[in-house]
C-alpha cells in the first residue's frame, strides 16, 4: 500500500515507505527465458552489425580450428626410424609459416570483433534506454508517486549498463562457443572417435553442474540489483531533502539507514560474486581431468598402434580437447555478469510492462475557444482502495470566476486539482469543461488549457529565458519579457548580470524562493491558459514577498477561471466564492463575509488562524 502524505496523497520520491524507512525486500527469480528472449529481440534490431559479427566470428573460429591441425603436421615432420631422428625441414618451415599467418589473421580479426561487439552492445542499449525513457514519460503520475525516484534512475543507469556489459562480453562468447564446439567436434571425430566420445562425456556433467548452480545463484543477483536501486533511492532522497534532515538532526539516522542497506548490499554482492565465480574453477577441474584421461588414452593407443595415432595427432587431440572445454569455461566465467544483466533487464522490463497513462480522449477541442466553465459532479476518489478521499463532491465554477478552496490538511483540496488535470482518474462521477467530459479531451489538449503554480516551484538547470519559455516554447523574446513584466519578475531579472541569459542552478537554488515563484508565474502567463490553478503558491514566502506575488497572481488571474488552494485565508478574502472542503465533501460555500456570518467551518478555520484579532 502506498505511503500517504498530506491530503491522502502518495508519499512521493521515497515511494512505498520511502528510502528513509524502506524495508529491504527479498526478491524471487522471475521469467528468465522471457527476459532473455526480449533482450535478443533488441539485439536483433541491429541486423547488419549482428550479421557482420557472426560472419567474422565464423572466420575466426575456422582459423582457430585449423591451427592444431597444422601443429600436428609440423610435429609429425619429425620422425624416428632406423635408429635415427629424421626431420623434413621444408615441410616444417611451410607449416610453421602457415601457423604464423593463421595466428596473425586471428589476432587482427579478434580486434575487429571487439569493435563490432562494442557497437552492437551500445546500439542495443541505445534502443533499450530510449524505449525506457519514452516509457517513463508515458507513466501515470501515480507510478512516480508510489515508486522510489532513485530506484527508477538506477534502472535507467546501472541496470542498462549491466545489460550493455553483458552484450559486449557475453554475446560474442556465446556465439563463439557454439561455433567452436561445432568445429572442434568435427576435427576431433576426424582424428579419433574414441577420444571424442571421452571428451564429450564431460558435457552432461558440465550442464548439470551449471544448471544447479544457476538456479541457486540467480536469487542473489536479482536481490543485488534491487538493493542497489534502494540505496540509490536513499541517497537521492537524502541529497534532495538534506536541509530538512539537518534541521531535524536526523543525519545519524540517515547514515544508519544507509549503513543498513549498504551492509545488506555488501553481503548480497559477496554471495553473488562468490557463487558466480565458483563456476569457473569447477569447469577448469573438469577440463583438466578430461585432459589427463585423453593424454593417457592417446599414449596407450600410440604404443599399441591403434588408429594410426602419432605424437602430433595426440597433441592435436589434446589441443582440441582444450578448445572443446574452453567455450564452456568461457560461458561459466561470464555467468555472473549474465545473471546480473538478466536481473537488471527484468527490472527494466518491469517498468516497460507497466500500464501507460490512460488517455481515451478523442475530442480535439480548440483551446482558444474554451470559456472555462467547470462542473465537478458526484466525485468519488481514493488513492488507496477502500480509503476514499472525496465522497461525492459537487462544485460548479463559472468562466472567469476566482474560486478559493480551503480546508484542513487531508480534506482533499489538492486531490481536486489532481483529478481536474487527470494526474489521477476518478473512481466515479465526472468533471466537465464547457460541458465536455474531460475524459473525452486528449490529455495534451486538456493540460495545455490549464496552468499550475505550485508551492514548490519547479525550475530547470537552464537560462531564465528557457525556464519561462517552458510554458510556450514557440513564444518570441517580446512575449517572454511581457510575461515577466506581468509576473513582476522583470525587475529582478534585469538586475542580474546576464539578465534573461542567467543560468539557474539546480532547482533554481541561486534565486530566492520569491524570485523562483515569480518565474513560475511568468511561465504560467506565457502559457496563456484558460484555467489557472494556484496551489499554496504563497505559503512558503515572507509577508513582503507575498505582496509582490499576490499582485503578480492578480495580473495572471485576469479573465481566467481560477482555482486557488490556500492555507493563508487572508489571501483569498476577495475571491468570488470560497469553498470549504471537509472530509471529502463541500461543507459550505460563499463569500468571505457570508461564511463569517454563518459561523460554520470557515469561521472556525479563520478564527484559529487569526485568534485574538477582530474578524
JSON list of C-alpha atoms in Angstrom, two decimals, residues 443-590:
[
{"chain": "A", "resi": 443, "resn": "UNK", "atom": "CA", "xyz": [-4.73, 14.96, -22.07]},
{"chain": "A", "resi": 444, "resn": "UNK", "atom": "CA", "xyz": [-2.27, 17.02, -24.08]},
{"chain": "A", "resi": 445, "resn": "UNK", "atom": "CA", "xyz": [-5.03, 19.47, -25.02]},
{"chain": "A", "resi": 446, "resn": "UNK", "atom": "CA", "xyz": [-6.55, 19.42, -21.55]},
{"chain": "A", "resi": 447, "resn": "UNK", "atom": "CA", "xyz": [-3.27, 20.27, -19.86]},
{"chain": "A", "resi": 448, "resn": "UNK", "atom": "CA", "xyz": [-2.46, 22.99, -22.38]},
{"chain": "A", "resi": 449, "resn": "UNK", "atom": "CA", "xyz": [-5.67, 24.68, -21.28]},
{"chain": "A", "resi": 450, "resn": "UNK", "atom": "CA", "xyz": [-4.58, 24.57, -17.62]},
{"chain": "A", "resi": 451, "resn": "UNK", "atom": "CA", "xyz": [-1.60, 26.22, -15.91]},
{"chain": "A", "resi": 452, "resn": "UNK", "atom": "CA", "xyz": [-0.49, 25.33, -12.39]},
{"chain": "A", "resi": 453, "resn": "UNK", "atom": "CA", "xyz": [1.57, 27.41, -9.96]},
{"chain": "A", "resi": 454, "resn": "UNK", "atom": "CA", "xyz": [2.64, 25.21, -7.07]},
{"chain": "A", "resi": 455, "resn": "UNK", "atom": "CA", "xyz": [4.01, 25.91, -3.62]},
{"chain": "A", "resi": 456, "resn": "UNK", "atom": "CA", "xyz": [7.20, 24.05, -4.53]},
{"chain": "A", "resi": 457, "resn": "UNK", "atom": "CA", "xyz": [8.46, 25.72, -7.68]},
{"chain": "A", "resi": 458, "resn": "UNK", "atom": "CA", "xyz": [9.98, 23.56, -10.40]},
{"chain": "A", "resi": 459, "resn": "UNK", "atom": "CA", "xyz": [12.80, 25.22, -12.33]},
{"chain": "A", "resi": 460, "resn": "UNK", "atom": "CA", "xyz": [15.39, 23.62, -14.60]},
{"chain": "A", "resi": 461, "resn": "UNK", "atom": "CA", "xyz": [19.15, 23.92, -14.91]},
{"chain": "A", "resi": 462, "resn": "UNK", "atom": "CA", "xyz": [18.88, 26.29, -17.87]},
{"chain": "A", "resi": 463, "resn": "UNK", "atom": "CA", "xyz": [18.59, 30.01, -18.59]},
{"chain": "A", "resi": 464, "resn": "UNK", "atom": "CA", "xyz": [15.82, 32.15, -17.12]},
{"chain": "A", "resi": 465, "resn": "UNK", "atom": "CA", "xyz": [14.54, 32.69, -20.67]},
{"chain": "A", "resi": 466, "resn": "UNK", "atom": "CA", "xyz": [14.30, 28.92, -21.28]},
{"chain": "A", "resi": 467, "resn": "UNK", "atom": "CA", "xyz": [12.54, 28.37, -17.95]},
{"chain": "A", "resi": 468, "resn": "UNK", "atom": "CA", "xyz": [9.89, 30.97, -18.77]},
{"chain": "A", "resi": 469, "resn": "UNK", "atom": "CA", "xyz": [9.51, 29.62, -22.34]},
{"chain": "A", "resi": 470, "resn": "UNK", "atom": "CA", "xyz": [8.78, 26.19, -20.88]},
{"chain": "A", "resi": 471, "resn": "UNK", "atom": "CA", "xyz": [5.18, 27.43, -20.77]},
{"chain": "A", "resi": 472, "resn": "UNK", "atom": "CA", "xyz": [5.23, 28.10, -24.53]},
{"chain": "A", "resi": 473, "resn": "UNK", "atom": "CA", "xyz": [8.35, 27.08, -26.44]},
{"chain": "A", "resi": 474, "resn": "UNK", "atom": "CA", "xyz": [7.20, 28.93, -29.57]},
{"chain": "A", "resi": 475, "resn": "UNK", "atom": "CA", "xyz": [6.99, 32.34, -27.86]},
{"chain": "A", "resi": 476, "resn": "UNK", "atom": "CA", "xyz": [9.36, 35.08, -29.03]},
{"chain": "A", "resi": 477, "resn": "UNK", "atom": "CA", "xyz": [11.57, 37.25, -26.81]},
{"chain": "A", "resi": 478, "resn": "UNK", "atom": "CA", "xyz": [9.00, 40.07, -26.75]},
{"chain": "A", "resi": 479, "resn": "UNK", "atom": "CA", "xyz": [6.36, 37.70, -25.35]},
{"chain": "A", "resi": 480, "resn": "UNK", "atom": "CA", "xyz": [8.81, 36.33, -22.78]},
{"chain": "A", "resi": 481, "resn": "UNK", "atom": "CA", "xyz": [9.63, 39.81, -21.49]},
{"chain": "A", "resi": 482, "resn": "UNK", "atom": "CA", "xyz": [5.94, 40.76, -21.47]},
{"chain": "A", "resi": 483, "resn": "UNK", "atom": "CA", "xyz": [5.16, 37.65, -19.39]},
{"chain": "A", "resi": 484, "resn": "UNK", "atom": "CA", "xyz": [7.97, 38.51, -16.97]},
{"chain": "A", "resi": 485, "resn": "UNK", "atom": "CA", "xyz": [6.60, 42.04, -16.65]},
{"chain": "A", "resi": 486, "resn": "UNK", "atom": "CA", "xyz": [3.07, 40.75, -15.96]},
{"chain": "A", "resi": 487, "resn": "UNK", "atom": "CA", "xyz": [4.51, 38.46, -13.27]},
{"chain": "A", "resi": 488, "resn": "UNK", "atom": "CA", "xyz": [6.56, 41.38, -11.88]},
{"chain": "A", "resi": 489, "resn": "UNK", "atom": "CA", "xyz": [9.69, 39.29, -12.39]},
{"chain": "A", "resi": 490, "resn": "UNK", "atom": "CA", "xyz": [11.30, 41.66, -14.91]},
{"chain": "A", "resi": 491, "resn": "UNK", "atom": "CA", "xyz": [12.72, 43.90, -12.20]},
{"chain": "A", "resi": 492, "resn": "UNK", "atom": "CA", "xyz": [14.98, 41.34, -10.55]},
{"chain": "A", "resi": 493, "resn": "UNK", "atom": "CA", "xyz": [15.81, 39.62, -13.87]},
{"chain": "A", "resi": 494, "resn": "UNK", "atom": "CA", "xyz": [17.16, 42.83, -15.39]},
{"chain": "A", "resi": 495, "resn": "UNK", "atom": "CA", "xyz": [19.32, 43.41, -12.31]},
{"chain": "A", "resi": 496, "resn": "UNK", "atom": "CA", "xyz": [21.10, 40.10, -12.83]},
{"chain": "A", "resi": 497, "resn": "UNK", "atom": "CA", "xyz": [24.49, 40.33, -14.63]},
{"chain": "A", "resi": 498, "resn": "UNK", "atom": "CA", "xyz": [23.32, 38.13, -17.53]},
{"chain": "A", "resi": 499, "resn": "UNK", "atom": "CA", "xyz": [19.64, 39.10, -17.37]},
{"chain": "A", "resi": 500, "resn": "UNK", "atom": "CA", "xyz": [17.43, 36.58, -19.15]},
{"chain": "A", "resi": 501, "resn": "UNK", "atom": "CA", "xyz": [20.51, 34.53, -20.09]},
{"chain": "A", "resi": 502, "resn": "UNK", "atom": "CA", "xyz": [21.33, 33.85, -16.44]},
{"chain": "A", "resi": 503, "resn": "UNK", "atom": "CA", "xyz": [21.74, 30.10, -15.98]},
{"chain": "A", "resi": 504, "resn": "UNK", "atom": "CA", "xyz": [19.90, 28.77, -12.96]},
{"chain": "A", "resi": 505, "resn": "UNK", "atom": "CA", "xyz": [21.49, 26.27, -10.62]},
{"chain": "A", "resi": 506, "resn": "UNK", "atom": "CA", "xyz": [19.69, 23.01, -9.92]},
{"chain": "A", "resi": 507, "resn": "UNK", "atom": "CA", "xyz": [16.04, 23.77, -8.98]},
{"chain": "A", "resi": 508, "resn": "UNK", "atom": "CA", "xyz": [16.87, 27.49, -9.20]},
{"chain": "A", "resi": 509, "resn": "UNK", "atom": "CA", "xyz": [18.75, 27.39, -5.90]},
{"chain": "A", "resi": 510, "resn": "UNK", "atom": "CA", "xyz": [20.72, 30.55, -6.82]},
{"chain": "A", "resi": 511, "resn": "UNK", "atom": "CA", "xyz": [17.47, 32.57, -6.56]},
{"chain": "A", "resi": 512, "resn": "UNK", "atom": "CA", "xyz": [15.29, 33.35, -3.55]},
{"chain": "A", "resi": 513, "resn": "UNK", "atom": "CA", "xyz": [12.04, 31.46, -3.00]},
{"chain": "A", "resi": 514, "resn": "UNK", "atom": "CA", "xyz": [10.04, 34.55, -4.01]},
{"chain": "A", "resi": 515, "resn": "UNK", "atom": "CA", "xyz": [12.04, 35.03, -7.22]},
{"chain": "A", "resi": 516, "resn": "UNK", "atom": "CA", "xyz": [11.56, 31.39, -8.13]},
{"chain": "A", "resi": 517, "resn": "UNK", "atom": "CA", "xyz": [7.82, 31.74, -7.59]},
{"chain": "A", "resi": 518, "resn": "UNK", "atom": "CA", "xyz": [7.65, 34.85, -9.80]},
{"chain": "A", "resi": 519, "resn": "UNK", "atom": "CA", "xyz": [9.40, 32.92, -12.58]},
{"chain": "A", "resi": 520, "resn": "UNK", "atom": "CA", "xyz": [6.85, 30.10, -12.29]},
{"chain": "A", "resi": 521, "resn": "UNK", "atom": "CA", "xyz": [4.08, 32.72, -12.55]},
{"chain": "A", "resi": 522, "resn": "UNK", "atom": "CA", "xyz": [5.74, 34.21, -15.65]},
{"chain": "A", "resi": 523, "resn": "UNK", "atom": "CA", "xyz": [5.83, 30.73, -17.15]},
{"chain": "A", "resi": 524, "resn": "UNK", "atom": "CA", "xyz": [2.10, 30.35, -16.49]},
{"chain": "A", "resi": 525, "resn": "UNK", "atom": "CA", "xyz": [1.41, 33.78, -18.04]},
{"chain": "A", "resi": 526, "resn": "UNK", "atom": "CA", "xyz": [3.25, 32.79, -21.21]},
{"chain": "A", "resi": 527, "resn": "UNK", "atom": "CA", "xyz": [1.24, 29.56, -21.45]},
{"chain": "A", "resi": 528, "resn": "UNK", "atom": "CA", "xyz": [-1.95, 31.68, -21.80]},
{"chain": "A", "resi": 529, "resn": "UNK", "atom": "CA", "xyz": [-4.17, 29.15, -20.00]},
{"chain": "A", "resi": 530, "resn": "UNK", "atom": "CA", "xyz": [-7.95, 29.26, -19.86]},
{"chain": "A", "resi": 531, "resn": "UNK", "atom": "CA", "xyz": [-7.92, 27.73, -16.37]},
{"chain": "A", "resi": 532, "resn": "UNK", "atom": "CA", "xyz": [-5.44, 28.65, -13.67]},
{"chain": "A", "resi": 533, "resn": "UNK", "atom": "CA", "xyz": [-4.63, 26.63, -10.55]},
{"chain": "A", "resi": 534, "resn": "UNK", "atom": "CA", "xyz": [-2.72, 28.20, -7.67]},
{"chain": "A", "resi": 535, "resn": "UNK", "atom": "CA", "xyz": [-1.81, 25.52, -5.14]},
{"chain": "A", "resi": 536, "resn": "UNK", "atom": "CA", "xyz": [-0.47, 27.14, -1.96]},
{"chain": "A", "resi": 537, "resn": "UNK", "atom": "CA", "xyz": [1.51, 29.48, -4.21]},
{"chain": "A", "resi": 538, "resn": "UNK", "atom": "CA", "xyz": [2.47, 31.93, -1.44]},
{"chain": "A", "resi": 539, "resn": "UNK", "atom": "CA", "xyz": [2.62, 29.72, 1.62]},
{"chain": "A", "resi": 540, "resn": "UNK", "atom": "CA", "xyz": [6.41, 29.41, 1.71]},
{"chain": "A", "resi": 541, "resn": "UNK", "atom": "CA", "xyz": [7.40, 33.10, 1.37]},
{"chain": "A", "resi": 542, "resn": "UNK", "atom": "CA", "xyz": [7.54, 36.05, 3.76]},
{"chain": "A", "resi": 543, "resn": "UNK", "atom": "CA", "xyz": [4.74, 38.61, 4.01]},
{"chain": "A", "resi": 544, "resn": "UNK", "atom": "CA", "xyz": [6.54, 41.30, 1.99]},
{"chain": "A", "resi": 545, "resn": "UNK", "atom": "CA", "xyz": [7.38, 38.91, -0.84]},
{"chain": "A", "resi": 546, "resn": "UNK", "atom": "CA", "xyz": [3.85, 37.59, -0.65]},
{"chain": "A", "resi": 547, "resn": "UNK", "atom": "CA", "xyz": [2.52, 41.05, -1.50]},
{"chain": "A", "resi": 548, "resn": "UNK", "atom": "CA", "xyz": [4.56, 41.12, -4.73]},
{"chain": "A", "resi": 549, "resn": "UNK", "atom": "CA", "xyz": [3.48, 37.58, -5.63]},
{"chain": "A", "resi": 550, "resn": "UNK", "atom": "CA", "xyz": [-0.14, 38.43, -4.85]},
{"chain": "A", "resi": 551, "resn": "UNK", "atom": "CA", "xyz": [-0.03, 41.32, -7.29]},
{"chain": "A", "resi": 552, "resn": "UNK", "atom": "CA", "xyz": [1.58, 39.10, -9.92]},
{"chain": "A", "resi": 553, "resn": "UNK", "atom": "CA", "xyz": [-1.14, 36.50, -9.39]},
{"chain": "A", "resi": 554, "resn": "UNK", "atom": "CA", "xyz": [-3.86, 39.15, -9.68]},
{"chain": "A", "resi": 555, "resn": "UNK", "atom": "CA", "xyz": [-2.37, 40.07, -13.08]},
{"chain": "A", "resi": 556, "resn": "UNK", "atom": "CA", "xyz": [-2.26, 36.40, -14.03]},
{"chain": "A", "resi": 557, "resn": "UNK", "atom": "CA", "xyz": [-5.86, 35.66, -12.98]},
{"chain": "A", "resi": 558, "resn": "UNK", "atom": "CA", "xyz": [-7.46, 38.44, -15.03]},
{"chain": "A", "resi": 559, "resn": "UNK", "atom": "CA", "xyz": [-10.02, 36.96, -17.40]},
{"chain": "A", "resi": 560, "resn": "UNK", "atom": "CA", "xyz": [-9.28, 33.38, -16.37]},
{"chain": "A", "resi": 561, "resn": "UNK", "atom": "CA", "xyz": [-11.13, 30.75, -14.39]},
{"chain": "A", "resi": 562, "resn": "UNK", "atom": "CA", "xyz": [-9.01, 30.41, -11.27]},
{"chain": "A", "resi": 563, "resn": "UNK", "atom": "CA", "xyz": [-8.91, 27.76, -8.55]},
{"chain": "A", "resi": 564, "resn": "UNK", "atom": "CA", "xyz": [-6.91, 28.87, -5.51]},
{"chain": "A", "resi": 565, "resn": "UNK", "atom": "CA", "xyz": [-5.89, 26.39, -2.83]},
{"chain": "A", "resi": 566, "resn": "UNK", "atom": "CA", "xyz": [-4.76, 28.33, 0.21]},
{"chain": "A", "resi": 567, "resn": "UNK", "atom": "CA", "xyz": [-3.93, 27.94, 3.87]},
{"chain": "A", "resi": 568, "resn": "UNK", "atom": "CA", "xyz": [-3.41, 31.68, 4.41]},
{"chain": "A", "resi": 569, "resn": "UNK", "atom": "CA", "xyz": [-7.01, 32.74, 4.45]},
{"chain": "A", "resi": 570, "resn": "UNK", "atom": "CA", "xyz": [-6.09, 36.41, 4.30]},
{"chain": "A", "resi": 571, "resn": "UNK", "atom": "CA", "xyz": [-5.02, 35.93, 0.68]},
{"chain": "A", "resi": 572, "resn": "UNK", "atom": "CA", "xyz": [-8.43, 34.81, -0.58]},
{"chain": "A", "resi": 573, "resn": "UNK", "atom": "CA", "xyz": [-10.84, 37.29, 1.02]},
{"chain": "A", "resi": 574, "resn": "UNK", "atom": "CA", "xyz": [-11.62, 38.85, -2.36]},
{"chain": "A", "resi": 575, "resn": "UNK", "atom": "CA", "xyz": [-12.40, 35.50, -4.07]},
{"chain": "A", "resi": 576, "resn": "UNK", "atom": "CA", "xyz": [-15.75, 35.29, -5.89]},
{"chain": "A", "resi": 577, "resn": "UNK", "atom": "CA", "xyz": [-16.53, 32.19, -3.86]},
{"chain": "A", "resi": 578, "resn": "UNK", "atom": "CA", "xyz": [-14.80, 30.38, -1.04]},
{"chain": "A", "resi": 579, "resn": "UNK", "atom": "CA", "xyz": [-15.39, 26.62, -0.90]},
{"chain": "A", "resi": 580, "resn": "UNK", "atom": "CA", "xyz": [-14.71, 24.77, 2.34]},
{"chain": "A", "resi": 581, "resn": "UNK", "atom": "CA", "xyz": [-13.84, 21.09, 1.86]},
{"chain": "A", "resi": 582, "resn": "UNK", "atom": "CA", "xyz": [-14.24, 18.83, 4.84]},
{"chain": "A", "resi": 583, "resn": "UNK", "atom": "CA", "xyz": [-13.98, 15.03, 4.91]},
{"chain": "A", "resi": 584, "resn": "UNK", "atom": "CA", "xyz": [-14.20, 14.73, 1.12]},
{"chain": "A", "resi": 585, "resn": "UNK", "atom": "CA", "xyz": [-17.30, 16.89, 0.56]},
{"chain": "A", "resi": 586, "resn": "UNK", "atom": "CA", "xyz": [-18.07, 20.59, 0.35]},
{"chain": "A", "resi": 587, "resn": "UNK", "atom": "CA", "xyz": [-19.15, 21.66, 3.82]},
{"chain": "A", "resi": 588, "resn": "UNK", "atom": "CA", "xyz": [-20.11, 25.21, 2.82]},
{"chain": "A", "resi": 589, "resn": "UNK", "atom": "CA", "xyz": [-19.53, 27.81, 0.12]},
{"chain": "A", "resi": 590, "resn": "UNK", "atom": "CA", "xyz": [-19.97, 31.58, -0.20]}
]
